[in-house]
Amino acid sequence: MTAPRSRSGPTAARKVLGRLSLPERNFVADALRTETVGGVILLVAAVAALVWSNIPALHASYESAGQFHVGPGALGLHLPVEHWAADGLLAVFFFVAGIELKRELVAGDLKDPRAAALPVIAALCGMVAPAIVYTVTSLAGGGSLGGWAVPTATDIAFALAVLAVIGTSLPSALRAFLLTLAVVDDLLAILIIAVFFTDRLNFAALGGALAGLLVFWLLLRKGVRGWYVYVPLGLVIWGLMYNSGVHATIAGVAMGLMLRCTTREGEERSPGERIEHVVRPLSAGLAVPLFALFSAGVSLSGGALADVFGRPETLGVVLGLVLGKTIGIFGGTWLTARFTRASLSDDLAWADVFAMATLAGIGFTVSLLIGELAFDGDPTLTDEVKAAVLVGSLVAAALATVLLKLRNAHYRRLYEAEERDEDQDGIPDVYEEDDPAHHLRMADILEHKAAEHRRIAEEKAAERARRLAEVPGGAGEENDSPA
């Protein structure tokens, strides 16, 4: 995120991770509240999966639940529950991601190419570097290169849940940077899934899915409303996309990108923002946690954890998340600032950017999905890669917690300054520093306080004088008499 140029002149230096605009700040705050709650639920679901799958008496029931088949076989949708979670529920997650990306492109910070450069380049570097780290590690150990994409994704909900647990009051610019970074990250992950994990194509089903998307777009253009129109159509598109061989989550992001995310006259919020406000809790609170419940159940025995650091594929995933993400995002951010002659916000230090880059090494939801796709024919390696994702994410979370805690007092002061609203008009004071009306309101408030303090001072002085007059030996005739 970069702040607009100062009004002092066109050559004024831009600020990296400067203060957000007020509308962007409000949007980010609303989005992060839902994601944080969803992240906590995601943590609970992941822990439940690990407990359920690692207790010997319950392990069989976990496997049976995940392999239980439901759905219409005639439509090619008689699928195991774990597939419904990965291909169906995650389509809701990617639908929200599509809306977020569309909004960022047409109304958010990605609309301005100068402002978009930082999160886009940071996200690109944050995906290329982990892939390189995985490839080098796997080649050095003679392992498979099939999992190169596993450590490339950042899980925003999990990362925000970590922030909620450690209680860090991050300033809005850092939180927005993490959110925007994750939006671009999700788009790139979707492209990776579509390009590299589509091994067969049913052109009839794909044509039907594309025709459904065209109908979806035309209905939106005509202004047709009603969930009873779009939900059944969305399900048809999803089913056709699944049978086409292209990963079904692509249908979700495609429909999300089609929604209008700009406001028109008389609208307080665009259709995309309204729908996202409704669907985001479903995604963060139900779809993603259920996916985690059926995907995160891997063995946590001592031998299994030791194998994570003993196999080149799993070690590559851990190093990709912990080292690759940190180096890529921090390096991309620093290089962008260096070559655009932008300077870091006066309130922040490069150590803060490094901590956020470390936090972005938490790759859970999409990393687990890519791990399943990459090693689909090897269940043992799939489970080991999932364990590596969990270990890498845990290490990244622990490192980020330590780094952020070191600056927590500073963050708290910044956060309090951003939230201060002394004139109580609902707008933080930092956004009204150039508004004369704000300063007039503050003058009235301070004059009222000054008058109140003067009145209290006069009352206290009079009360003290009365007490002195009533005390023997105080003011009175006795004071004039000799002892």
Short mmCIF file of C-alpha atoms in Angstrom, two decimals:
data_model
loop_
_atom_site.label_atom_id
_atom_site.label_comp_id
_atom_site.label_asym_id
_atom_site.label_seq_id
_atom_site.Cartn_x
_atom_site.Cartn_y
_atom_site.Cartn_z
CA MET A 1 0.00 0.00 0.00
CA THR A 2 1.32 3.43 -0.81
CA ALA A 3 0.00 6.78 0.24
CA PRO A 4 -0.81 9.41 -2.39
CA ARG A 5 1.77 12.06 -3.15
CA SER A 6 1.98 14.97 -0.78
CA ARG A 7 0.35 18.21 -1.86
CA SER A 8 3.62 20.01 -1.26
CA GLY A 9 4.81 19.16 -4.76
CA PRO A 10 4.94 16.49 -7.43
CA THR A 11 8.42 15.38 -6.41
CA ALA A 12 7.47 14.55 -2.81
CA ALA A 13 8.46 11.01 -1.90
CA ARG A 14 5.74 8.41 -1.66
CA LYS A 15 5.33 6.48 1.57
CA VAL A 16 5.32 2.69 1.62
CA LEU A 17 2.64 1.34 3.97
CA GLY A 18 1.30 4.82 4.68
CA ARG A 19 -2.09 5.59 6.19
CA LEU A 20 -5.10 4.23 4.28
CA SER A 21 -7.90 6.38 2.95
CA LEU A 22 -10.93 6.46 5.24
CA PRO A 23 -13.24 4.35 2.97
CA GLU A 24 -10.47 1.77 2.48
CA ARG A 25 -9.78 1.70 6.22
CA ASN A 26 -13.45 1.06 6.99
CA PHE A 27 -13.68 -1.70 4.38
CA VAL A 28 -10.52 -3.38 5.63
CA ALA A 29 -11.70 -3.18 9.25
CA ASP A 30 -15.03 -4.84 8.34
CA ALA A 31 -13.35 -7.57 6.27
CA LEU A 32 -10.73 -8.32 8.90
CA ARG A 33 -13.30 -8.70 11.67
CA THR A 34 -15.02 -11.51 9.75
CA GLU A 35 -11.74 -13.11 8.67
CA THR A 36 -10.39 -13.03 12.23
CA VAL A 37 -13.46 -14.76 13.65
CA GLY A 38 -13.33 -17.25 10.79
CA GLY A 39 -9.65 -17.81 11.45
CA VAL A 40 -10.31 -18.73 15.07
CA ILE A 41 -12.98 -21.20 13.91
CA LEU A 42 -10.46 -22.53 11.37
CA LEU A 43 -7.93 -23.11 14.15
CA VAL A 44 -10.54 -24.99 16.16
CA ALA A 45 -11.46 -27.14 13.12
CA ALA A 46 -7.80 -27.95 12.43
CA VAL A 47 -7.19 -28.98 16.03
CA ALA A 48 -10.39 -31.07 15.99
CA ALA A 49 -9.20 -32.84 12.83
CA LEU A 50 -5.84 -33.63 14.37
CA VAL A 51 -7.41 -34.96 17.57
CA TRP A 52 -10.06 -36.96 15.71
CA SER A 53 -7.54 -38.59 13.36
CA ASN A 54 -4.80 -39.29 15.94
CA ILE A 55 -6.85 -40.94 18.69
CA PRO A 56 -6.67 -44.66 17.83
CA ALA A 57 -10.27 -45.35 18.85
CA LEU A 58 -11.55 -42.55 16.58
CA HIS A 59 -9.22 -42.81 13.60
CA ALA A 60 -11.39 -45.29 11.71
CA SER A 61 -14.46 -43.09 12.08
CA TYR A 62 -12.49 -40.10 10.73
CA GLU A 63 -11.48 -42.06 7.64
CA SER A 64 -15.04 -43.35 7.17
CA ALA A 65 -16.55 -39.87 7.46
CA GLY A 66 -14.17 -38.46 4.86
CA GLN A 67 -14.77 -41.34 2.41
CA PHE A 68 -18.56 -41.40 2.79
CA HIS A 69 -20.06 -40.87 -0.68
CA VAL A 70 -23.04 -38.60 -1.31
CA GLY A 71 -24.49 -36.88 -4.37
CA PRO A 72 -26.19 -37.79 -7.64
CA GLY A 73 -24.17 -40.41 -9.48
CA ALA A 74 -25.99 -39.78 -12.76
CA LEU A 75 -24.47 -36.31 -12.85
CA GLY A 76 -20.99 -37.56 -12.01
CA LEU A 77 -21.26 -36.04 -8.55
CA HIS A 78 -21.38 -39.10 -6.27
CA LEU A 79 -18.35 -37.91 -4.35
CA PRO A 80 -16.68 -38.54 -0.99
CA VAL A 81 -17.39 -35.96 1.69
CA GLU A 82 -13.75 -34.84 1.64
CA HIS A 83 -14.06 -34.11 -2.09
CA TRP A 84 -17.24 -32.11 -1.50
CA ALA A 85 -15.29 -30.10 1.07
CA ALA A 86 -12.31 -29.49 -1.25
CA ASP A 87 -14.15 -28.99 -4.54
CA GLY A 88 -17.51 -27.69 -3.35
CA LEU A 89 -17.08 -25.69 -0.16
CA LEU A 90 -13.82 -24.13 -1.30
CA ALA A 91 -15.68 -22.81 -4.36
CA VAL A 92 -17.48 -20.52 -1.88
CA PHE A 93 -14.10 -19.40 -0.51
CA PHE A 94 -12.82 -18.63 -4.01
CA PHE A 95 -16.10 -16.88 -4.88
CA VAL A 96 -15.39 -14.42 -2.05
CA ALA A 97 -11.77 -14.16 -3.21
CA GLY A 98 -13.01 -13.27 -6.70
CA ILE A 99 -15.22 -10.48 -5.32
CA GLU A 100 -12.34 -9.16 -3.20
CA LEU A 101 -10.04 -9.10 -6.20
CA LYS A 102 -12.63 -7.37 -8.40
CA ARG A 103 -13.25 -4.75 -5.75
CA GLU A 104 -9.53 -4.12 -5.31
CA LEU A 105 -9.10 -3.73 -9.07
CA VAL A 106 -11.97 -1.29 -9.66
CA ALA A 107 -12.43 0.52 -6.34
CA GLY A 108 -9.57 -0.38 -4.00
CA ASP A 109 -5.84 0.22 -3.85
CA LEU A 110 -5.10 -1.99 -6.87
CA LYS A 111 -6.97 0.54 -9.02
CA ASP A 112 -3.96 2.86 -8.84
CA PRO A 113 -1.00 1.20 -10.63
CA ARG A 114 1.49 2.96 -8.35
CA ALA A 115 -0.28 1.72 -5.23
CA ALA A 116 -0.87 -1.74 -6.73
CA ALA A 117 2.80 -2.26 -7.56
CA LEU A 118 3.83 -3.01 -3.98
CA PRO A 119 1.37 -5.81 -3.03
CA VAL A 120 1.44 -7.32 -6.54
CA ILE A 121 5.24 -7.51 -6.72
CA ALA A 122 5.46 -8.65 -3.10
CA ALA A 123 2.90 -11.41 -3.78
CA LEU A 124 4.69 -12.51 -6.95
CA CYS A 125 8.04 -12.66 -5.18
CA GLY A 126 6.30 -14.37 -2.26
CA MET A 127 5.22 -17.18 -4.58
CA VAL A 128 8.32 -17.48 -6.77
CA ALA A 129 10.79 -17.65 -3.87
CA PRO A 130 9.04 -20.56 -2.05
CA ALA A 131 8.79 -22.46 -5.35
CA ILE A 132 12.54 -21.98 -5.89
CA VAL A 133 13.34 -23.02 -2.31
CA TYR A 134 11.19 -26.16 -2.70
CA THR A 135 12.75 -27.01 -6.09
CA VAL A 136 16.33 -26.60 -4.87
CA THR A 137 15.65 -28.62 -1.70
CA SER A 138 13.89 -31.40 -3.57
CA LEU A 139 16.53 -31.61 -6.30
CA ALA A 140 19.31 -31.72 -3.72
CA GLY A 141 17.63 -34.66 -2.01
CA GLY A 142 16.51 -36.47 -5.17
CA GLY A 143 12.80 -35.88 -4.43
CA SER A 144 9.78 -35.14 -6.61
CA LEU A 145 9.28 -31.68 -8.07
CA GLY A 146 5.51 -32.17 -8.15
CA GLY A 147 4.93 -30.21 -4.96
CA TRP A 148 6.65 -26.97 -6.03
CA ALA A 149 3.37 -25.04 -5.74
CA VAL A 150 2.45 -26.26 -2.23
CA PRO A 151 4.33 -23.58 -0.23
CA THR A 152 3.32 -20.69 -2.51
CA ALA A 153 -0.02 -19.80 -0.87
CA THR A 154 -0.77 -17.63 2.17
CA ASP A 155 -3.80 -18.34 4.37
CA ILE A 156 -5.20 -14.94 5.39
CA ALA A 157 -7.77 -16.36 7.84
CA PHE A 158 -5.16 -18.43 9.68
CA ALA A 159 -2.73 -15.48 9.76
CA LEU A 160 -5.37 -13.14 11.18
CA ALA A 161 -6.34 -15.75 13.75
CA VAL A 162 -2.73 -15.75 14.94
CA LEU A 163 -2.88 -11.96 15.21
CA ALA A 164 -6.09 -12.25 17.24
CA VAL A 165 -4.55 -14.80 19.60
CA ILE A 166 -1.38 -12.84 20.28
CA GLY A 167 -3.40 -9.63 20.67
CA THR A 168 -1.26 -7.47 18.41
CA SER A 169 -2.87 -4.09 17.67
CA LEU A 170 -1.40 -3.72 14.21
CA PRO A 171 -1.94 -0.39 12.44
CA SER A 172 -4.42 -0.56 9.58
CA ALA A 173 -1.74 -0.14 6.88
CA LEU A 174 0.03 -3.36 7.89
CA ARG A 175 -3.23 -5.28 8.13
CA ALA A 176 -4.36 -3.98 4.75
CA PHE A 177 -1.01 -4.95 3.24
CA LEU A 178 -1.47 -8.50 4.51
CA LEU A 179 -5.07 -8.63 3.22
CA THR A 180 -4.25 -7.25 -0.24
CA LEU A 181 -1.21 -9.49 -0.48
CA ALA A 182 -3.42 -12.50 0.26
CA VAL A 183 -5.99 -11.42 -2.38
CA VAL A 184 -3.29 -11.33 -5.09
CA ASP A 185 -1.84 -14.54 -3.67
CA ASP A 186 -5.24 -16.25 -4.01
CA LEU A 187 -5.54 -15.15 -7.65
CA LEU A 188 -2.11 -16.54 -8.48
CA ALA A 189 -2.94 -19.78 -6.64
CA ILE A 190 -6.12 -20.09 -8.70
CA LEU A 191 -4.10 -19.67 -11.90
CA ILE A 192 -1.62 -22.32 -10.74
CA ILE A 193 -4.47 -24.75 -10.03
CA ALA A 194 -6.12 -24.07 -13.39
CA VAL A 195 -2.93 -24.31 -15.48
CA PHE A 196 -0.86 -26.99 -13.74
CA PHE A 197 -3.45 -29.30 -12.19
CA THR A 198 -5.82 -29.87 -15.09
CA ASP A 199 -4.75 -33.16 -16.67
CA ARG A 200 -7.92 -34.06 -18.59
CA LEU A 201 -10.61 -32.01 -20.27
CA ASN A 202 -14.22 -32.80 -21.09
CA PHE A 203 -14.86 -30.14 -23.69
CA ALA A 204 -18.64 -30.65 -23.65
CA ALA A 205 -18.85 -30.03 -19.90
CA LEU A 206 -16.38 -27.14 -20.16
CA GLY A 207 -18.45 -25.58 -22.93
CA GLY A 208 -21.56 -25.94 -20.78
CA ALA A 209 -19.81 -24.28 -17.84
CA LEU A 210 -18.67 -21.38 -20.05
CA ALA A 211 -22.21 -21.02 -21.42
CA GLY A 212 -23.53 -20.94 -17.84
CA LEU A 213 -21.03 -18.24 -16.95
CA LEU A 214 -22.18 -16.24 -19.96
CA VAL A 215 -25.80 -16.51 -18.80
CA PHE A 216 -24.68 -15.49 -15.29
CA TRP A 217 -22.98 -12.40 -16.72
CA LEU A 218 -25.96 -11.46 -18.92
CA LEU A 219 -28.37 -11.71 -15.98
CA LEU A 220 -26.11 -9.43 -13.96
CA ARG A 221 -25.93 -6.94 -16.85
CA LYS A 222 -29.72 -6.91 -17.11
CA GLY A 223 -30.02 -6.19 -13.40
CA VAL A 224 -31.89 -9.42 -12.60
CA ARG A 225 -32.06 -9.95 -8.84
CA GLY A 226 -32.92 -12.89 -6.60
CA TRP A 227 -30.84 -15.59 -4.95
CA TYR A 228 -33.33 -18.16 -6.29
CA VAL A 229 -32.00 -17.34 -9.79
CA TYR A 230 -28.27 -17.20 -9.14
CA VAL A 231 -27.82 -19.99 -6.58
CA PRO A 232 -29.27 -22.77 -8.83
CA LEU A 233 -27.40 -21.36 -11.82
CA GLY A 234 -24.19 -21.27 -9.78
CA LEU A 235 -24.64 -24.90 -8.76
CA VAL A 236 -25.12 -25.93 -12.41
CA ILE A 237 -21.99 -24.02 -13.43
CA TRP A 238 -20.04 -25.60 -10.58
CA GLY A 239 -21.21 -29.13 -11.50
CA LEU A 240 -20.28 -28.66 -15.16
CA MET A 241 -16.89 -27.20 -14.25
CA TYR A 242 -16.20 -30.17 -11.95
CA ASN A 243 -17.02 -32.66 -14.73
CA SER A 244 -14.94 -30.71 -17.26
CA GLY A 245 -11.69 -31.63 -15.51
CA VAL A 246 -10.89 -28.04 -14.55
CA HIS A 247 -10.84 -27.66 -10.76
CA ALA A 248 -14.35 -26.71 -9.69
CA THR A 249 -13.16 -23.81 -7.51
CA ILE A 250 -12.42 -21.90 -10.75
CA ALA A 251 -16.18 -21.55 -11.21
CA GLY A 252 -16.39 -19.74 -7.88
CA VAL A 253 -13.72 -17.17 -8.66
CA ALA A 254 -15.10 -16.60 -12.17
CA MET A 255 -18.57 -15.76 -10.82
CA GLY A 256 -17.05 -13.53 -8.15
CA LEU A 257 -15.11 -11.55 -10.76
CA MET A 258 -18.31 -10.91 -12.73
CA LEU A 259 -20.09 -9.05 -9.95
CA ARG A 260 -20.21 -5.25 -10.15
CA CYS A 261 -18.11 -3.70 -7.40
CA THR A 262 -18.61 0.00 -8.17
CA THR A 263 -21.46 2.06 -6.75
CA ARG A 264 -24.03 3.89 -8.82
CA GLU A 265 -26.18 6.86 -7.95
CA GLY A 266 -28.40 6.10 -4.97
CA GLU A 267 -26.33 3.08 -3.85
CA GLU A 268 -24.48 3.01 -0.56
CA ARG A 269 -22.74 -0.24 -1.47
CA SER A 270 -22.19 -2.05 -4.75
CA PRO A 271 -23.87 -5.43 -5.44
CA GLY A 272 -20.51 -7.15 -5.06
CA GLU A 273 -19.94 -5.64 -1.61
CA ARG A 274 -23.48 -6.53 -0.50
CA ILE A 275 -23.13 -10.14 -1.63
CA GLU A 276 -19.65 -10.41 -0.14
CA HIS A 277 -21.01 -9.12 3.18
CA VAL A 278 -23.55 -11.97 3.15
CA VAL A 279 -21.33 -14.77 1.82
CA ARG A 280 -18.06 -13.98 3.63
CA PRO A 281 -19.31 -15.29 7.03
CA LEU A 282 -20.46 -18.49 5.28
CA SER A 283 -17.03 -18.87 3.70
CA ALA A 284 -14.95 -18.01 6.77
CA GLY A 285 -17.21 -19.61 9.36
CA LEU A 286 -18.37 -22.79 7.59
CA ALA A 287 -16.81 -23.61 4.21
CA VAL A 288 -13.12 -23.22 5.08
CA PRO A 289 -13.36 -24.79 8.57
CA LEU A 290 -15.17 -27.85 7.16
CA PHE A 291 -12.48 -28.19 4.50
CA ALA A 292 -9.86 -28.04 7.26
CA LEU A 293 -11.75 -30.64 9.28
CA PHE A 294 -11.51 -33.19 6.47
CA SER A 295 -8.05 -32.20 5.18
CA ALA A 296 -5.92 -31.49 8.25
CA GLY A 297 -6.27 -34.92 9.86
CA VAL A 298 -2.73 -36.24 9.47
CA SER A 299 -0.62 -38.46 11.71
CA LEU A 300 1.34 -36.62 14.38
CA SER A 301 3.41 -39.53 15.63
CA GLY A 302 7.08 -38.94 16.38
CA GLY A 303 8.09 -40.89 13.31
CA ALA A 304 5.75 -38.93 11.03
CA LEU A 305 7.05 -35.60 12.29
CA ALA A 306 10.64 -36.77 11.92
CA ASP A 307 9.88 -37.76 8.32
CA VAL A 308 8.84 -34.16 7.61
CA PHE A 309 12.47 -33.14 7.99
CA GLY A 310 13.81 -36.33 6.45
CA ARG A 311 12.14 -36.31 3.01
CA PRO A 312 13.17 -33.72 0.43
CA GLU A 313 9.55 -33.03 -0.62
CA THR A 314 8.30 -32.30 2.89
CA LEU A 315 11.45 -30.42 3.92
CA GLY A 316 11.04 -28.32 0.78
CA VAL A 317 7.50 -27.42 1.83
CA VAL A 318 8.60 -26.38 5.34
CA LEU A 319 11.55 -24.32 4.09
CA GLY A 320 9.44 -22.84 1.32
CA LEU A 321 6.86 -21.56 3.80
CA VAL A 322 9.28 -20.37 6.47
CA LEU A 323 12.22 -19.08 4.41
CA GLY A 324 10.84 -18.70 0.89
CA LYS A 325 7.79 -16.65 1.86
CA THR A 326 9.76 -14.38 4.17
CA ILE A 327 12.60 -13.74 1.73
CA GLY A 328 10.27 -13.32 -1.24
CA ILE A 329 7.78 -10.89 0.31
CA PHE A 330 10.34 -8.84 2.24
CA GLY A 331 12.73 -8.75 -0.72
CA GLY A 332 9.96 -7.81 -3.16
CA THR A 333 8.75 -5.02 -0.88
CA TRP A 334 12.25 -3.64 -0.32
CA LEU A 335 13.14 -3.74 -4.01
CA THR A 336 9.87 -2.04 -4.95
CA ALA A 337 10.52 0.75 -2.48
CA ARG A 338 14.15 1.00 -3.56
CA PHE A 339 13.55 1.31 -7.29
CA THR A 340 10.45 3.52 -7.06
CA ARG A 341 12.25 5.90 -4.69
CA ALA A 342 9.51 5.43 -2.13
CA SER A 343 10.27 5.65 1.58
CA LEU A 344 8.80 3.60 4.39
CA SER A 345 6.11 5.25 6.50
CA ASP A 346 7.64 7.31 9.32
CA ASP A 347 5.70 5.25 11.90
CA LEU A 348 7.08 1.89 10.75
CA ALA A 349 10.44 0.16 10.38
CA TRP A 350 11.63 -2.52 7.96
CA ALA A 351 11.51 -4.94 10.90
CA ASP A 352 7.70 -4.59 10.75
CA VAL A 353 7.67 -5.57 7.08
CA PHE A 354 9.91 -8.55 7.87
CA ALA A 355 7.52 -9.68 10.61
CA MET A 356 4.54 -9.49 8.24
CA ALA A 357 6.49 -11.41 5.59
CA THR A 358 7.16 -14.11 8.16
CA LEU A 359 3.48 -14.21 9.10
CA ALA A 360 2.60 -14.73 5.42
CA GLY A 361 4.42 -18.07 5.67
CA ILE A 362 1.25 -19.48 7.21
CA GLY A 363 -0.04 -21.47 4.27
CA PHE A 364 -2.95 -23.66 5.25
CA THR A 365 -6.15 -23.87 3.20
CA VAL A 366 -4.85 -23.49 -0.37
CA SER A 367 -1.55 -25.22 0.46
CA LEU A 368 -3.45 -28.28 1.69
CA LEU A 369 -5.58 -28.22 -1.45
CA ILE A 370 -2.57 -28.00 -3.77
CA GLY A 371 -0.84 -30.74 -1.77
CA GLU A 372 -3.80 -33.05 -2.42
CA LEU A 373 -3.74 -32.21 -6.13
CA ALA A 374 0.05 -32.50 -6.51
CA PHE A 375 0.35 -35.98 -5.00
CA ASP A 376 -3.10 -37.34 -5.78
CA GLY A 377 -1.79 -40.81 -6.64
CA ASP A 378 0.33 -41.20 -3.49
CA PRO A 379 -1.79 -41.10 -0.32
CA THR A 380 1.22 -41.58 1.97
CA LEU A 381 3.15 -38.67 0.48
CA THR A 382 -0.02 -36.58 0.44
CA ASP A 383 -0.40 -37.01 4.19
CA GLU A 384 3.28 -36.26 4.76
CA VAL A 385 3.03 -33.07 2.69
CA LYS A 386 -0.03 -32.04 4.71
CA ALA A 387 1.96 -32.59 7.88
CA ALA A 388 4.74 -30.45 6.39
CA VAL A 389 2.23 -27.66 5.68
CA LEU A 390 1.08 -27.79 9.30
CA VAL A 391 4.65 -27.80 10.65
CA GLY A 392 5.79 -24.99 8.35
CA SER A 393 2.74 -22.88 9.19
CA LEU A 394 3.28 -23.45 12.91
CA VAL A 395 6.95 -22.45 12.70
CA ALA A 396 6.08 -19.33 10.68
CA ALA A 397 3.37 -18.41 13.19
CA ALA A 398 5.75 -18.84 16.13
CA LEU A 399 8.48 -16.72 14.52
CA ALA A 400 6.00 -14.01 13.54
CA THR A 401 4.57 -13.98 17.08
CA VAL A 402 8.00 -13.33 18.56
CA LEU A 403 8.82 -10.60 16.04
CA LEU A 404 5.47 -8.84 16.41
CA LYS A 405 5.54 -9.03 20.20
CA LEU A 406 8.84 -7.13 20.20
CA ARG A 407 7.04 -4.16 18.65
CA ASN A 408 3.63 -4.60 20.23
CA ALA A 409 3.86 -1.50 22.45
CA HIS A 410 4.70 0.62 19.40
CA TYR A 411 1.83 -0.90 17.42
CA ARG A 412 -0.57 -0.22 20.28
CA ARG A 413 0.33 3.48 20.30
CA LEU A 414 -0.15 3.70 16.52
CA TYR A 415 -3.46 1.87 16.72
CA GLU A 416 -4.76 4.10 19.50
CA ALA A 417 -3.75 7.19 17.53
CA GLU A 418 -5.60 5.88 14.46
CA GLU A 419 -8.75 5.16 16.46
CA ARG A 420 -8.86 8.38 18.54
CA ASP A 421 -12.05 10.39 17.91
CA GLU A 422 -12.06 13.24 20.44
CA ASP A 423 -14.75 15.25 18.67
CA GLN A 424 -16.96 12.12 18.59
CA ASP A 425 -18.19 12.56 15.03
CA GLY A 426 -17.54 8.94 14.07
CA ILE A 427 -14.42 9.77 12.03
CA PRO A 428 -10.93 9.25 13.52
CA ASP A 429 -9.20 12.56 14.14
CA VAL A 430 -6.17 11.67 11.98
CA TYR A 431 -8.43 11.86 8.92
CA GLU A 432 -9.66 15.36 9.79
CA GLU A 433 -6.39 17.18 10.39
CA ASP A 434 -6.97 19.37 7.30
CA ASP A 435 -10.66 20.04 8.05
CA PRO A 436 -11.30 23.47 9.66
CA ALA A 437 -14.66 22.26 10.99
CA HIS A 438 -12.89 19.58 13.01
CA HIS A 439 -10.63 22.11 14.68
CA LEU A 440 -13.59 24.40 15.43
CA ARG A 441 -15.39 21.46 17.06
CA MET A 442 -12.28 20.69 19.09
CA ALA A 443 -12.00 24.35 20.11
CA ASP A 444 -15.62 24.29 21.35
CA ILE A 445 -14.98 21.05 23.24
CA LEU A 446 -11.78 22.35 24.85
CA GLU A 447 -13.38 25.71 25.73
CA HIS A 448 -16.26 23.85 27.36
CA LYS A 449 -13.78 21.70 29.29
CA ALA A 450 -11.77 24.77 30.29
CA ALA A 451 -14.91 26.53 31.56
CA GLU A 452 -15.89 23.40 33.48
CA HIS A 453 -12.46 23.16 35.08
CA ARG A 454 -12.54 26.85 36.04
CA ARG A 455 -15.95 26.35 37.66
CA ILE A 456 -14.68 23.31 39.55
CA ALA A 457 -11.55 25.22 40.62
CA GLU A 458 -13.66 28.10 42.01
CA GLU A 459 -15.91 25.66 43.90
CA LYS A 460 -12.91 23.83 45.38
CA ALA A 461 -11.25 27.12 46.39
CA ALA A 462 -14.45 28.31 48.11
CA GLU A 463 -14.85 24.96 49.84
CA ARG A 464 -11.25 25.05 51.06
CA ALA A 465 -11.73 28.60 52.40
CA ARG A 466 -14.83 27.49 54.34
CA ARG A 467 -12.94 24.58 55.87
CA LEU A 468 -10.08 26.83 56.95
CA ALA A 469 -12.52 29.28 58.55
CA GLU A 470 -14.14 26.50 60.57
CA VAL A 471 -10.89 24.95 61.88
CA PRO A 472 -9.71 26.26 65.37
CA GLY A 473 -6.48 28.12 64.91
CA GLY A 474 -7.44 28.95 61.36
CA ALA A 475 -8.71 32.27 60.12
CA GLY A 476 -10.58 34.15 62.96
CA GLU A 477 -10.11 36.23 66.13
CA GLU A 478 -8.34 33.43 68.03
CA ASN A 479 -5.43 33.73 65.64
CA ASP A 480 -4.79 37.31 66.87
CA SER A 481 -4.56 36.33 70.59
CA PRO A 482 -1.20 35.56 72.18
CA ALA A 483 -0.52 31.95 72.99
#
